[in-house]
């Protein structure tokens, strides 16, 4: 599903952000990517979204070679990926419903289809009652739920989460993780970049550790040490 | 906010354009009027027959640059001459009663649709059989046609400058819009919005600014035009003999489509160029 072969990424000069990374994530997996800040985690997410191109190596997602995707085809490619961020990135001047429906509009879905799917998605993330609220009226956890609903409404096969609990308190962080786990159980491949080690240790999932651009360990939750 | 500012500046530009357009239209109409008074006169060889004169008339009628021509017979020429020079001295003219001194002065007075074509016509007329003399005023013709092209150059120059200024303004607005909506654009791109989906709102904004920025000054000019004409007529009454103002409907017949095309075109171009430059989508 996701495959990196000898992937390196260097910015203009200096030490590479990622150095000869080899990685394979199967369909339906739940994977944590951990590491200190500056370890190359965010670069990895950007490479997977094709926001950046690797300096060397090859990335395959859903069987597609990212290097072969032309600029014009990038939008279509991204529709197979859902993505959520630490800072939620909601549209502040639109309510919960419109924020989620926005993702439908972007891909050209009909209003009728949105009317059916948006409430479904909102009730899945537990926000059906707050569909009229604006982002600033919601707690951080609720905002992240909206972002997740938006990421999933177009039914991507993969959900990428970049520090999804970074701005949340412990309770909210746990709720979001539970939600991501539920989503994974329904068949979506989930990749979570985080430095919240407490959660990572308890959840018992696959854990990939990056340090200075290199994968230093790739283990299942039970075997994780440190 | 930014849209309002650029609608205002766009309006100012189109207003200036409209003002200039109205002035040029009036100028050109004055020049045209002056042109229509410029005639080329053709005199014939002595002893020419009426048929030959008519044949020459037919040749003249066939020329594209001729707008109108008139035959002036020797008798008419004499009558006009008497009218002009023997007014109040009819008895002095009586002496010529039976012997028209202008017997050989039958002529065609030819009016041109385009004064700049005068030399061509004169050459042609000189080459015709039976033509004794072609009289024309090269100076008047040249001055008028020079004046006409001067007006043309100035209009193109000023319109070009306005055009560039307006594109720059729209471009500024769109740049600000992109800066303000950078987050939204980023989100769109991550969700998988196509380039045209991201661009469309900016293009629509640019075109709307252009459209509104054209309609407002057109309305204003329409209201002002007649008032200004009346004002000039009253204030500078000595001009009213010289200038015949073009009616407002005639000016706007050409001005409305020109201003709309200009406004919408500038709006479209300005936003499109800017998006290409800044959005990288």
PDB file of N, CA, C and O in Angstrom, chain B residues 183-233:
ATOM      1  N   UNK B 183      -4.264  29.857   3.664  1.00  0.00           N
ATOM      2  CA  UNK B 183      -4.626  28.644   4.412  1.00  0.00           C
ATOM      3  C   UNK B 183      -5.678  27.851   3.657  1.00  0.00           C
ATOM      4  O   UNK B 183      -5.558  26.643   3.481  1.00  0.00           O
ATOM      5  N   UNK B 184      -6.696  28.582   3.244  1.00  0.00           N
ATOM      6  CA  UNK B 184      -7.804  27.931   2.541  1.00  0.00           C
ATOM      7  C   UNK B 184      -7.305  27.237   1.273  1.00  0.00           C
ATOM      8  O   UNK B 184      -7.700  26.109   0.969  1.00  0.00           O
ATOM      9  N   UNK B 185      -6.421  27.945   0.564  1.00  0.00           N
ATOM     10  CA  UNK B 185      -5.873  27.367  -0.669  1.00  0.00           C
ATOM     11  C   UNK B 185      -5.064  26.115  -0.361  1.00  0.00           C
ATOM     12  O   UNK B 185      -5.172  25.096  -1.045  1.00  0.00           O
ATOM     13  N   UNK B 186      -4.260  26.206   0.732  1.00  0.00           N
ATOM     14  CA  UNK B 186      -3.461  25.050   1.150  1.00  0.00           C
ATOM     15  C   UNK B 186      -4.342  23.847   1.437  1.00  0.00           C
ATOM     16  O   UNK B 186      -4.051  22.723   1.015  1.00  0.00           O
ATOM     17  N   UNK B 187      -5.445  24.100   2.166  1.00  0.00           N
ATOM     18  CA  UNK B 187      -6.372  23.016   2.501  1.00  0.00           C
ATOM     19  C   UNK B 187      -6.978  22.424   1.233  1.00  0.00           C
ATOM     20  O   UNK B 187      -7.022  21.220   1.047  1.00  0.00           O
ATOM     21  N   UNK B 188      -7.407  23.317   0.348  1.00  0.00           N
ATOM     22  CA  UNK B 188      -7.998  22.858  -0.918  1.00  0.00           C
ATOM     23  C   UNK B 188      -7.047  21.916  -1.636  1.00  0.00           C
ATOM     24  O   UNK B 188      -7.450  20.865  -2.128  1.00  0.00           O
ATOM     25  N   UNK B 189      -5.775  22.330  -1.709  1.00  0.00           N
ATOM     26  CA  UNK B 189      -4.819  21.544  -2.471  1.00  0.00           C
ATOM     27  C   UNK B 189      -4.578  20.190  -1.817  1.00  0.00           C
ATOM     28  O   UNK B 189      -4.426  19.179  -2.497  1.00  0.00           O
ATOM     29  N   UNK B 190      -4.576  20.163  -0.466  1.00  0.00           N
ATOM     30  CA  UNK B 190      -4.354  18.891   0.214  1.00  0.00           C
ATOM     31  C   UNK B 190      -5.539  17.950   0.058  1.00  0.00           C
ATOM     32  O   UNK B 190      -5.392  16.737   0.029  1.00  0.00           O
ATOM     33  N   UNK B 191      -6.728  18.528  -0.023  1.00  0.00           N
ATOM     34  CA  UNK B 191      -7.918  17.688  -0.168  1.00  0.00           C
ATOM     35  C   UNK B 191      -8.005  17.127  -1.582  1.00  0.00           C
ATOM     36  O   UNK B 191      -8.687  16.143  -1.826  1.00  0.00           O
ATOM     37  N   UNK B 192      -7.312  17.765  -2.498  1.00  0.00           N
ATOM     38  CA  UNK B 192      -7.330  17.245  -3.874  1.00  0.00           C
ATOM     39  C   UNK B 192      -8.100  18.116  -4.835  1.00  0.00           C
ATOM     40  O   UNK B 192      -8.681  17.618  -5.799  1.00  0.00           O
ATOM     41  N   UNK B 193      -8.116  19.421  -4.551  1.00  0.00           N
ATOM     42  CA  UNK B 193      -8.787  20.334  -5.481  1.00  0.00           C
ATOM     43  C   UNK B 193      -7.940  20.488  -6.735  1.00  0.00           C
ATOM     44  O   UNK B 193      -6.717  20.573  -6.651  1.00  0.00           O
ATOM     45  N   UNK B 194      -8.587  20.526  -7.884  1.00  0.00           N
ATOM     46  CA  UNK B 194      -7.837  20.722  -9.123  1.00  0.00           C
ATOM     47  C   UNK B 194      -7.406  22.180  -9.221  1.00  0.00           C
ATOM     48  O   UNK B 194      -7.942  23.043  -8.534  1.00  0.00           O
ATOM     49  N   UNK B 195      -6.437  22.426 -10.099  1.00  0.00           N
ATOM     50  CA  UNK B 195      -5.936  23.783 -10.287  1.00  0.00           C
ATOM     51  C   UNK B 195      -7.059  24.747 -10.629  1.00  0.00           C
ATOM     52  O   UNK B 195      -7.157  25.843 -10.076  1.00  0.00           O
ATOM     53  N   UNK B 196      -7.933  24.309 -11.535  1.00  0.00           N
ATOM     54  CA  UNK B 196      -8.973  25.240 -11.983  1.00  0.00           C
ATOM     55  C   UNK B 196      -9.963  25.533 -10.852  1.00  0.00           C
ATOM     56  O   UNK B 196     -10.494  26.634 -10.752  1.00  0.00           O
ATOM     57  N   UNK B 197     -10.177  24.550  -9.983  1.00  0.00           N
ATOM     58  CA  UNK B 197     -11.072  24.763  -8.842  1.00  0.00           C
ATOM     59  C   UNK B 197     -10.501  25.847  -7.925  1.00  0.00           C
ATOM     60  O   UNK B 197     -11.223  26.699  -7.422  1.00  0.00           O
ATOM     61  N   UNK B 198      -9.183  25.806  -7.716  1.00  0.00           N
ATOM     62  CA  UNK B 198      -8.542  26.802  -6.843  1.00  0.00           C
ATOM     63  C   UNK B 198      -8.537  28.171  -7.514  1.00  0.00           C
ATOM     64  O   UNK B 198      -8.762  29.192  -6.873  1.00  0.00           O
ATOM     65  N   UNK B 199      -8.330  28.164  -8.831  1.00  0.00           N
ATOM     66  CA  UNK B 199      -8.213  29.436  -9.551  1.00  0.00           C
ATOM     67  C   UNK B 199      -9.553  30.131  -9.731  1.00  0.00           C
ATOM     68  O   UNK B 199      -9.623  31.365  -9.711  1.00  0.00           O
ATOM     69  N   UNK B 200     -10.590  29.330  -9.920  1.00  0.00           N
ATOM     70  CA  UNK B 200     -11.877  29.896 -10.343  1.00  0.00           C
ATOM     71  C   UNK B 200     -12.341  31.102  -9.516  1.00  0.00           C
ATOM     72  O   UNK B 200     -12.695  32.134 -10.097  1.00  0.00           O
ATOM     73  N   UNK B 201     -12.329  31.020  -8.165  1.00  0.00           N
ATOM     74  CA  UNK B 201     -12.839  32.174  -7.411  1.00  0.00           C
ATOM     75  C   UNK B 201     -12.067  33.457  -7.690  1.00  0.00           C
ATOM     76  O   UNK B 201     -12.660  34.544  -7.724  1.00  0.00           O
ATOM     77  N   UNK B 202     -10.768  33.335  -7.907  1.00  0.00           N
ATOM     78  CA  UNK B 202      -9.963  34.538  -8.162  1.00  0.00           C
ATOM     79  C   UNK B 202     -10.279  35.127  -9.530  1.00  0.00           C
ATOM     80  O   UNK B 202     -10.341  36.341  -9.701  1.00  0.00           O
ATOM     81  N   UNK B 203     -10.461  34.236 -10.492  1.00  0.00           N
ATOM     82  CA  UNK B 203     -10.818  34.708 -11.837  1.00  0.00           C
ATOM     83  C   UNK B 203     -12.177  35.393 -11.788  1.00  0.00           C
ATOM     84  O   UNK B 203     -12.361  36.484 -12.326  1.00  0.00           O
ATOM     85  N   UNK B 204     -13.129  34.739 -11.109  1.00  0.00           N
ATOM     86  CA  UNK B 204     -14.471  35.317 -11.005  1.00  0.00           C
ATOM     87  C   UNK B 204     -14.382  36.684 -10.322  1.00  0.00           C
ATOM     88  O   UNK B 204     -15.010  37.650 -10.761  1.00  0.00           O
ATOM     89  N   UNK B 205     -13.584  36.758  -9.266  1.00  0.00           N
ATOM     90  CA  UNK B 205     -13.430  38.031  -8.566  1.00  0.00           C
ATOM     91  C   UNK B 205     -12.883  39.108  -9.502  1.00  0.00           C
ATOM     92  O   UNK B 205     -13.415  40.218  -9.566  1.00  0.00           O
ATOM     93  N   UNK B 206     -11.840  38.747 -10.245  1.00  0.00           N
ATOM     94  CA  UNK B 206     -11.236  39.699 -11.176  1.00  0.00           C
ATOM     95  C   UNK B 206     -12.237  40.182 -12.218  1.00  0.00           C
ATOM     96  O   UNK B 206     -12.351  41.379 -12.487  1.00  0.00           O
ATOM     97  N   UNK B 207     -12.980  39.234 -12.773  1.00  0.00           N
ATOM     98  CA  UNK B 207     -13.944  39.584 -13.817  1.00  0.00           C
ATOM     99  C   UNK B 207     -15.054  40.469 -13.241  1.00  0.00           C
ATOM    100  O   UNK B 207     -15.474  41.451 -13.863  1.00  0.00           O
ATOM    101  N   UNK B 208     -15.503  40.134 -12.023  1.00  0.00           N
ATOM    102  CA  UNK B 208     -16.553  40.942 -11.388  1.00  0.00           C
ATOM    103  C   UNK B 208     -16.067  42.365 -11.118  1.00  0.00           C
ATOM    104  O   UNK B 208     -16.784  43.338 -11.355  1.00  0.00           O
ATOM    105  N   UNK B 209     -14.830  42.460 -10.618  1.00  0.00           N
ATOM    106  CA  UNK B 209     -14.260  43.786 -10.374  1.00  0.00           C
ATOM    107  C   UNK B 209     -14.260  44.583 -11.679  1.00  0.00           C
ATOM    108  O   UNK B 209     -14.650  45.751 -11.712  1.00  0.00           O
ATOM    109  N   UNK B 210     -13.838  43.910 -12.751  1.00  0.00           N
ATOM    110  CA  UNK B 210     -13.810  44.562 -14.055  1.00  0.00           C
ATOM    111  C   UNK B 210     -15.193  45.004 -14.505  1.00  0.00           C
ATOM    112  O   UNK B 210     -15.384  46.121 -14.993  1.00  0.00           O
ATOM    113  N   UNK B 211     -16.171  44.116 -14.293  1.00  0.00           N
ATOM    114  CA  UNK B 211     -17.531  44.387 -14.754  1.00  0.00           C
ATOM    115  C   UNK B 211     -18.141  45.557 -13.977  1.00  0.00           C
ATOM    116  O   UNK B 211     -18.642  46.524 -14.571  1.00  0.00           O
ATOM    117  N   UNK B 212     -18.063  45.473 -12.655  1.00  0.00           N
ATOM    118  CA  UNK B 212     -18.627  46.544 -11.833  1.00  0.00           C
ATOM    119  C   UNK B 212     -17.838  47.833 -12.061  1.00  0.00           C
ATOM    120  O   UNK B 212     -18.418  48.913 -12.162  1.00  0.00           O
ATOM    121  N   UNK B 213     -16.512  47.663 -12.176  1.00  0.00           N
ATOM    122  CA  UNK B 213     -15.652  48.818 -12.407  1.00  0.00           C
ATOM    123  C   UNK B 213     -15.889  49.466 -13.758  1.00  0.00           C
ATOM    124  O   UNK B 213     -15.419  50.568 -14.018  1.00  0.00           O
ATOM    125  N   UNK B 214     -16.589  48.786 -14.646  1.00  0.00           N
ATOM    126  CA  UNK B 214     -16.927  49.382 -15.946  1.00  0.00           C
ATOM    127  C   UNK B 214     -18.333  49.981 -15.920  1.00  0.00           C
ATOM    128  O   UNK B 214     -18.570  51.047 -16.491  1.00  0.00           O
ATOM    129  N   UNK B 215     -19.241  49.291 -15.237  1.00  0.00           N
ATOM    130  CA  UNK B 215     -20.638  49.750 -15.243  1.00  0.00           C
ATOM    131  C   UNK B 215     -20.791  51.070 -14.485  1.00  0.00           C
ATOM    132  O   UNK B 215     -21.463  51.991 -14.964  1.00  0.00           O
ATOM    133  N   UNK B 216     -20.147  51.167 -13.318  1.00  0.00           N
ATOM    134  CA  UNK B 216     -20.279  52.386 -12.517  1.00  0.00           C
ATOM    135  C   UNK B 216     -19.866  53.647 -13.272  1.00  0.00           C
ATOM    136  O   UNK B 216     -20.643  54.599 -13.368  1.00  0.00           O
ATOM    137  N   UNK B 217     -18.646  53.681 -13.842  1.00  0.00           N
ATOM    138  CA  UNK B 217     -18.261  54.901 -14.556  1.00  0.00           C
ATOM    139  C   UNK B 217     -19.106  55.152 -15.798  1.00  0.00           C
ATOM    140  O   UNK B 217     -19.315  56.305 -16.173  1.00  0.00           O
ATOM    141  N   UNK B 218     -19.619  54.079 -16.413  1.00  0.00           N
ATOM    142  CA  UNK B 218     -20.480  54.279 -17.587  1.00  0.00           C
ATOM    143  C   UNK B 218     -21.748  55.035 -17.187  1.00  0.00           C
ATOM    144  O   UNK B 218     -22.164  55.980 -17.868  1.00  0.00           O
ATOM    145  N   UNK B 219     -22.333  54.615 -16.059  1.00  0.00           N
ATOM    146  CA  UNK B 219     -23.531  55.300 -15.576  1.00  0.00           C
ATOM    147  C   UNK B 219     -23.222  56.769 -15.295  1.00  0.00           C
ATOM    148  O   UNK B 219     -23.957  57.676 -15.688  1.00  0.00           O
ATOM    149  N   UNK B 220     -22.095  56.974 -14.601  1.00  0.00           N
ATOM    150  CA  UNK B 220     -21.699  58.329 -14.227  1.00  0.00           C
ATOM    151  C   UNK B 220     -21.476  59.189 -15.477  1.00  0.00           C
ATOM    152  O   UNK B 220     -21.966  60.322 -15.568  1.00  0.00           O
ATOM    153  N   UNK B 221     -20.764  58.625 -16.450  1.00  0.00           N
ATOM    154  CA  UNK B 221     -20.486  59.370 -17.678  1.00  0.00           C
ATOM    155  C   UNK B 221     -21.778  59.713 -18.416  1.00  0.00           C
ATOM    156  O   UNK B 221     -21.918  60.806 -18.957  1.00  0.00           O
ATOM    157  N   UNK B 222     -22.699  58.753 -18.400  1.00  0.00           N
ATOM    158  CA  UNK B 222     -23.970  58.977 -19.090  1.00  0.00           C
ATOM    159  C   UNK B 222     -24.686  60.181 -18.493  1.00  0.00           C
ATOM    160  O   UNK B 222     -25.212  61.031 -19.209  1.00  0.00           O
ATOM    161  N   UNK B 223     -24.682  60.209 -17.156  1.00  0.00           N
ATOM    162  CA  UNK B 223     -25.350  61.327 -16.472  1.00  0.00           C
ATOM    163  C   UNK B 223     -24.626  62.641 -16.719  1.00  0.00           C
ATOM    164  O   UNK B 223     -25.244  63.690 -16.897  1.00  0.00           O
ATOM    165  N   UNK B 224     -23.281  62.571 -16.720  1.00  0.00           N
ATOM    166  CA  UNK B 224     -22.485  63.801 -16.814  1.00  0.00           C
ATOM    167  C   UNK B 224     -22.448  64.384 -18.225  1.00  0.00           C
ATOM    168  O   UNK B 224     -22.394  65.602 -18.385  1.00  0.00           O
ATOM    169  N   UNK B 225     -22.459  63.503 -19.220  1.00  0.00           N
ATOM    170  CA  UNK B 225     -22.194  63.936 -20.590  1.00  0.00           C
ATOM    171  C   UNK B 225     -23.088  65.099 -21.027  1.00  0.00           C
ATOM    172  O   UNK B 225     -22.607  66.158 -21.412  1.00  0.00           O
ATOM    173  N   UNK B 226     -24.400  64.892 -20.899  1.00  0.00           N
ATOM    174  CA  UNK B 226     -25.326  65.940 -21.341  1.00  0.00           C
ATOM    175  C   UNK B 226     -25.148  67.226 -20.546  1.00  0.00           C
ATOM    176  O   UNK B 226     -25.212  68.323 -21.087  1.00  0.00           O
ATOM    177  N   UNK B 227     -24.892  67.053 -19.230  1.00  0.00           N
ATOM    178  CA  UNK B 227     -24.710  68.235 -18.391  1.00  0.00           C
ATOM    179  C   UNK B 227     -23.501  69.044 -18.859  1.00  0.00           C
ATOM    180  O   UNK B 227     -23.544  70.268 -18.918  1.00  0.00           O
ATOM    181  N   UNK B 228     -22.428  68.321 -19.174  1.00  0.00           N
ATOM    182  CA  UNK B 228     -21.211  69.007 -19.608  1.00  0.00           C
ATOM    183  C   UNK B 228     -21.443  69.709 -20.939  1.00  0.00           C
ATOM    184  O   UNK B 228     -21.042  70.865 -21.134  1.00  0.00           O
ATOM    185  N   UNK B 229     -22.144  69.026 -21.846  1.00  0.00           N
ATOM    186  CA  UNK B 229     -22.429  69.623 -23.151  1.00  0.00           C
ATOM    187  C   UNK B 229     -23.222  70.917 -22.975  1.00  0.00           C
ATOM    188  O   UNK B 229     -22.891  71.962 -23.546  1.00  0.00           O
ATOM    189  N   UNK B 230     -24.245  70.856 -22.129  1.00  0.00           N
ATOM    190  CA  UNK B 230     -25.069  72.048 -21.887  1.00  0.00           C
ATOM    191  C   UNK B 230     -24.230  73.144 -21.234  1.00  0.00           C
ATOM    192  O   UNK B 230     -24.296  74.318 -21.602  1.00  0.00           O
ATOM    193  N   UNK B 231     -23.386  72.730 -20.287  1.00  0.00           N
ATOM    194  CA  UNK B 231     -22.561  73.681 -19.557  1.00  0.00           C
ATOM    195  C   UNK B 231     -21.604  74.410 -20.501  1.00  0.00           C
ATOM    196  O   UNK B 231     -21.516  75.636 -20.490  1.00  0.00           O
ATOM    197  N   UNK B 232     -20.932  73.632 -21.344  1.00  0.00           N
ATOM    198  CA  UNK B 232     -19.986  74.246 -22.280  1.00  0.00           C
ATOM    199  C   UNK B 232     -20.726  75.174 -23.236  1.00  0.00           C
ATOM    200  O   UNK B 232     -20.280  76.287 -23.526  1.00  0.00           O
ATOM    201  N   UNK B 233     -21.894  74.712 -23.697  1.00  0.00           N
ATOM    202  CA  UNK B 233     -22.696  75.527 -24.604  1.00  0.00           C
ATOM    203  C   UNK B 233     -23.054  76.866 -23.988  1.00  0.00           C
ATOM    204  O   UNK B 233     -23.002  77.915 -24.644  1.00  0.00           O
TER     205      UNK B 233
END
